[in-house]
Each structure stands twice: as C-alpha cells, then as structure tokens.
Amino acid sequence: DAGVIQSPRHEVTEMGQEVTLRCKPISGHNSLFWYRQTMMRGLELLIYFNNNVPIDDSGMPEDRFSAKMPNASFSTLKIQPSEPRDSAVYFCASLRTGGLAEAFFGQGTRLTVV
Amino acid sequence: QQQVKQSPQSLIVQKGGIPIINCAYENTAFDYFPWYQQFPGKGPALLIAIRPDVSEKKEGRFTISFNKSAKQFSLHIMDSQPGDSATYFCAARENTDKLIFGTGTRLQVFP
C-alpha cells in the first residue's frame, strides 16, 4: 500500500481565497483524522471520522473550516476564506479500528496564506 | 486546553547520552499512550506505545516509563545517536480512536 496520500504537498494562497486539502487514507482503514501542526501548538486534532461519519469536530477552529468524507477512500479539508493565521502543516492520518491500532500519517500539506 | 502536557520543548544531548522526555495527563479515560517520531518534512510515525496497566516497556534503545498514580509517562532513549535527532510527540487515546498529542520535543543529538 502507498500509505496515506495527501495533496498538494505545498500550497501558497492569498488571504481570502478558498483552500482545499485532500487525503486518501490507507485502504481498509475506517478512521480518519485531520491534524494541524504549528510550532506553538504542536499537533492539534481538528476533526475525526469513523466509517465516513464525523465523530468529533470540536477541534475545528471556526466556521471557515469544513471537512467532508464522501467515501471510505477520500476526504477533504476546506478553508474558506483563508487567513494568514491558518498557515501551518496539515496532516491526515488513518487507522483500522480495534485493539491498539496504529495511526498512519501522510506527508502533510504545508499551507502558506499571504 | 492542553490535555497532554509535554516537556521539554527542546533537548540537546551528545551522542551516547540519555535524553528523557516527559508527559502528563489529566483524563483518566485515556487507555493507550503512544510515542511518535517525526523527521523534517515527514509525517509522525509510531515509535513505541504502552497501556496504563504496564509500568515500563522497552523496545531496543527506547523505553517508556509509566506512572499511573501520578498520571505521568516518559520516553528514555538509551545510547542516543545523531540519527535519533527528530521531533518526538507523546500522545494519549480516549476509549475511542481519538488521539490527543502533546506539543512535541525537538531532540538534537550531536556527534
């Protein structure tokens, strides 16, 4: 398996623009997570899906952020409108529920909002 | 509100030293405590993990010590090597799949 695939790897956008980050989890994994990494706050959990259903979105910073998982092999994180403080590395992770399941992370998307 | 508190923020040791990274938590519902290692430009990857009914777990040069009563756990790296230079995250899982991470420790091991 190719692992968790995220795209794009890098995104530079102007303030106010819409940004869409994409994630393809590992086949067979039924839980998917979006995290945001910054120097100040480390890895923050934004939202968590199980079997394509959002279970916990309490980490989504505000209404400008939204996430979807239309099927088991694809998820998006959208920011509209983007702001400079959204600049961070966004990671997607997936795991197969059960036991001491290991979460596998993608390579991340480095977002810069200017 | 930081549910998992990690320290120090950064750590510098010489080759062969034993860096120690500490984490503390409050939520007694946490049932699994993994450590993740992250190299620059990469996503975090699982390094070692422990359940709260075990006080210590060792895998190679990496050891987790767990103190359930104090709600603290730590990572020790024996005989550290320059290749261990990375950012280390402790984490805790609730009785679902939700993983909460600490803020990370940047470790530098000099030859």
Short mmCIF file of C-alpha atoms in Angstrom, two decimals:
data_model
loop_
_atom_site.label_atom_id
_atom_site.label_comp_id
_atom_site.label_asym_id
_atom_site.label_seq_id
_atom_site.Cartn_x
_atom_site.Cartn_y
_atom_site.Cartn_z
CA ASP A 1 0.00 0.00 0.00
CA ALA A 2 1.25 3.51 -0.76
CA GLY A 3 0.31 4.80 2.67
CA VAL A 4 -1.79 7.85 3.40
CA ILE A 5 -1.63 10.20 0.42
CA GLN A 6 -2.12 13.92 0.80
CA SER A 7 -2.26 16.60 -1.84
CA PRO A 8 -0.99 19.11 -2.52
CA ARG A 9 2.32 18.92 -0.62
CA HIS A 10 2.64 22.68 -0.65
CA GLU A 11 0.04 25.39 -1.12
CA VAL A 12 0.58 29.13 -1.21
CA THR A 13 -2.53 31.25 -1.44
CA GLU A 14 -3.66 34.78 -0.87
CA MET A 15 -5.74 35.79 2.10
CA GLY A 16 -9.44 35.42 1.38
CA GLN A 17 -9.04 32.59 -1.11
CA GLU A 18 -10.57 29.15 -0.70
CA VAL A 19 -8.17 26.31 0.01
CA THR A 20 -8.95 22.60 -0.32
CA LEU A 21 -6.67 19.93 1.08
CA ARG A 22 -7.13 16.32 0.05
CA CYS A 23 -6.46 12.97 1.67
CA LYS A 24 -6.62 9.35 0.57
CA PRO A 25 -6.44 7.01 3.58
CA ILE A 26 -4.94 3.54 3.58
CA SER A 27 -7.32 1.00 2.06
CA GLY A 28 -9.23 -0.85 4.77
CA HIS A 29 -8.74 1.83 7.40
CA ASN A 30 -12.05 3.08 8.79
CA SER A 31 -10.96 6.03 10.94
CA LEU A 32 -9.54 9.24 9.54
CA PHE A 33 -8.13 12.27 11.30
CA TRP A 34 -7.14 15.79 10.26
CA TYR A 35 -4.43 17.45 12.36
CA ARG A 36 -2.82 20.88 12.17
CA GLN A 37 0.81 21.32 13.22
CA THR A 38 2.34 24.60 14.33
CA MET A 39 5.40 25.39 16.42
CA MET A 40 3.32 26.99 19.13
CA ARG A 41 0.56 24.40 19.50
CA GLY A 42 2.09 21.17 18.22
CA LEU A 43 -0.32 18.67 16.66
CA GLU A 44 -3.92 19.76 17.09
CA LEU A 45 -6.74 17.38 16.23
CA LEU A 46 -9.21 19.21 14.01
CA ILE A 47 -11.74 16.51 13.16
CA TYR A 48 -12.12 12.74 13.32
CA PHE A 49 -14.23 10.49 11.09
CA ASN A 50 -15.24 6.89 11.70
CA ASN A 51 -16.78 4.92 8.82
CA ASN A 52 -17.06 8.20 6.88
CA VAL A 53 -19.12 9.87 9.62
CA PRO A 54 -17.75 12.90 11.51
CA ILE A 55 -17.49 11.83 15.15
CA ASP A 56 -15.74 14.78 16.77
CA ASP A 57 -15.21 18.17 15.16
CA SER A 58 -14.61 20.08 18.37
CA GLY A 59 -11.12 20.97 17.22
CA MET A 60 -12.23 22.79 14.09
CA PRO A 61 -11.18 26.36 14.84
CA GLU A 62 -14.14 28.19 13.35
CA ASP A 63 -16.80 28.15 10.68
CA ARG A 64 -14.25 28.92 7.99
CA PHE A 65 -13.08 25.31 8.30
CA SER A 66 -15.09 22.38 6.99
CA ALA A 67 -14.29 18.74 6.30
CA LYS A 68 -16.01 16.01 4.35
CA MET A 69 -15.55 12.32 3.78
CA PRO A 70 -17.85 11.32 0.91
CA ASN A 71 -16.50 7.75 0.81
CA ALA A 72 -14.00 5.47 2.51
CA SER A 73 -11.14 6.46 0.21
CA PHE A 74 -11.30 10.25 0.16
CA SER A 75 -11.54 13.22 2.49
CA THR A 76 -11.19 16.96 2.09
CA LEU A 77 -10.46 19.82 4.46
CA LYS A 78 -11.60 23.19 3.19
CA ILE A 79 -10.78 26.66 4.47
CA GLN A 80 -12.92 29.49 3.16
CA PRO A 81 -11.90 32.28 3.40
CA SER A 82 -8.28 31.61 4.31
CA GLU A 83 -6.33 33.87 6.66
CA PRO A 84 -2.58 34.23 7.35
CA ARG A 85 -3.02 32.61 10.79
CA ASP A 86 -4.14 29.42 9.04
CA SER A 87 -0.57 28.92 7.80
CA ALA A 88 0.57 25.56 9.15
CA VAL A 89 1.25 21.99 8.13
CA TYR A 90 -1.94 19.96 7.87
CA PHE A 91 -1.74 16.20 8.33
CA CYS A 92 -4.20 13.48 7.57
CA ALA A 93 -3.94 10.15 9.41
CA SER A 94 -5.86 6.90 9.20
CA LEU A 95 -6.17 3.69 11.18
CA ARG A 96 -8.16 0.48 11.32
CA THR A 97 -10.32 0.48 14.42
CA GLY A 98 -9.72 -2.21 17.01
CA GLY A 99 -7.16 -3.04 19.66
CA LEU A 100 -4.04 -0.95 19.87
CA ALA A 101 -4.47 0.42 16.39
CA GLU A 102 -1.58 2.41 14.93
CA ALA A 103 -2.36 5.70 13.23
CA PHE A 104 -0.52 6.23 9.95
CA PHE A 105 0.17 9.78 8.86
CA GLY A 106 0.51 11.27 5.42
CA GLN A 107 3.40 13.54 4.47
CA GLY A 108 1.35 16.64 5.19
CA THR A 109 0.37 19.76 3.27
CA ARG A 110 2.32 22.90 4.08
CA LEU A 111 -0.11 25.79 3.73
CA THR A 112 1.08 29.37 3.49
CA VAL A 113 -1.50 32.15 3.38
CA VAL A 114 -0.06 35.52 2.40
CA GLN B 1 -6.71 23.49 26.95
CA GLN B 2 -3.80 21.12 26.57
CA GLN B 3 -4.92 17.64 27.59
CA VAL B 4 -1.45 16.18 27.28
CA LYS B 5 1.42 18.34 28.58
CA GLN B 6 4.87 17.62 27.22
CA SER B 7 8.31 18.87 28.26
CA PRO B 8 10.89 19.99 27.46
CA GLN B 9 10.18 21.83 24.22
CA SER B 10 13.71 21.14 23.00
CA LEU B 11 16.60 18.98 24.09
CA ILE B 12 20.25 18.84 23.06
CA VAL B 13 22.46 15.90 24.01
CA GLN B 14 25.74 14.42 22.91
CA LYS B 15 25.98 11.04 21.28
CA GLY B 16 25.65 8.32 23.90
CA GLY B 17 23.58 10.50 26.24
CA ILE B 18 20.16 9.54 27.57
CA PRO B 19 17.55 12.15 26.67
CA ILE B 20 14.34 11.98 28.69
CA ILE B 21 11.04 13.46 27.54
CA ASN B 22 8.16 13.81 29.98
CA CYS B 23 4.41 13.92 29.56
CA ALA B 24 1.50 14.37 31.93
CA TYR B 25 -2.24 13.98 31.51
CA GLU B 26 -5.44 14.52 33.49
CA ASN B 27 -8.08 12.45 31.73
CA THR B 28 -8.35 9.03 33.37
CA ALA B 29 -10.34 7.79 30.37
CA PHE B 30 -7.13 7.59 28.34
CA ASP B 31 -6.32 3.93 27.71
CA TYR B 32 -3.30 3.93 25.40
CA PHE B 33 -0.16 6.05 25.32
CA PRO B 34 1.94 6.02 22.14
CA TRP B 35 5.03 7.99 21.23
CA TYR B 36 5.51 9.24 17.69
CA GLN B 37 8.74 10.26 15.99
CA GLN B 38 8.81 12.87 13.25
CA PHE B 39 11.66 13.71 10.89
CA PRO B 40 11.72 17.01 8.97
CA GLY B 41 9.34 17.03 6.03
CA LYS B 42 7.67 13.80 7.11
CA GLY B 43 4.56 12.85 8.99
CA PRO B 44 4.83 11.43 12.53
CA ALA B 45 5.35 7.67 12.77
CA LEU B 46 4.66 5.35 15.69
CA LEU B 47 7.78 4.64 17.75
CA ILE B 48 6.61 2.77 20.85
CA ALA B 49 3.42 2.57 22.92
CA ILE B 50 2.24 1.45 26.34
CA ARG B 51 -1.02 0.63 28.11
CA PRO B 52 -1.68 2.00 31.62
CA ASP B 53 -1.58 -1.45 33.26
CA VAL B 54 2.14 -1.69 32.48
CA SER B 55 4.82 0.37 34.26
CA GLU B 56 7.57 0.03 31.68
CA LYS B 57 8.03 -1.03 28.09
CA LYS B 58 11.30 -1.35 26.24
CA GLU B 59 11.92 -1.68 22.52
CA GLY B 60 15.56 -1.56 21.53
CA ARG B 61 17.07 1.68 22.81
CA PHE B 62 13.66 3.23 23.55
CA THR B 63 11.92 2.82 26.91
CA ILE B 64 8.61 4.16 28.16
CA SER B 65 8.15 4.54 31.90
CA PHE B 66 4.54 4.91 33.08
CA ASN B 67 3.31 6.15 36.47
CA LYS B 68 -0.44 5.69 36.57
CA SER B 69 -0.97 7.24 40.01
CA ALA B 70 0.91 10.39 39.02
CA LYS B 71 -0.62 10.41 35.52
CA GLN B 72 2.81 10.80 34.01
CA PHE B 73 4.83 8.93 31.43
CA SER B 74 8.23 9.44 29.89
CA LEU B 75 10.40 8.35 26.99
CA HIS B 76 14.05 7.47 27.53
CA ILE B 77 16.46 6.99 24.64
CA MET B 78 19.49 4.95 25.63
CA ASP B 79 22.83 5.47 23.88
CA SER B 80 21.36 8.22 21.71
CA GLN B 81 22.66 8.59 18.17
CA PRO B 82 22.69 11.52 15.71
CA GLY B 83 20.08 9.60 13.69
CA ASP B 84 17.68 9.94 16.63
CA SER B 85 17.54 13.70 16.02
CA ALA B 86 13.86 14.34 15.39
CA THR B 87 10.74 15.73 17.00
CA TYR B 88 9.05 13.40 19.47
CA PHE B 89 5.37 13.56 20.39
CA CYS B 90 3.68 11.80 23.24
CA ALA B 91 0.01 11.04 22.78
CA ALA B 92 -2.96 9.64 24.62
CA ARG B 93 -6.02 7.87 23.31
CA GLU B 94 -9.50 8.00 24.74
CA ASN B 95 -11.58 4.81 24.70
CA THR B 96 -12.37 5.55 21.08
CA ASP B 97 -9.74 6.09 18.39
CA LYS B 98 -9.23 9.76 19.20
CA LEU B 99 -5.51 10.52 19.65
CA ILE B 100 -4.51 13.67 21.54
CA PHE B 101 -0.91 14.78 21.10
CA GLY B 102 1.49 16.76 23.25
CA THR B 103 3.21 19.83 21.84
CA GLY B 104 6.36 17.95 20.83
CA THR B 105 10.04 17.90 21.83
CA ARG B 106 12.72 18.70 19.32
CA LEU B 107 15.72 16.48 20.05
CA GLN B 108 19.18 17.15 18.66
CA VAL B 109 21.92 14.60 19.20
CA PHE B 110 25.42 15.86 18.40
CA PRO B 111 28.30 13.53 17.49
#
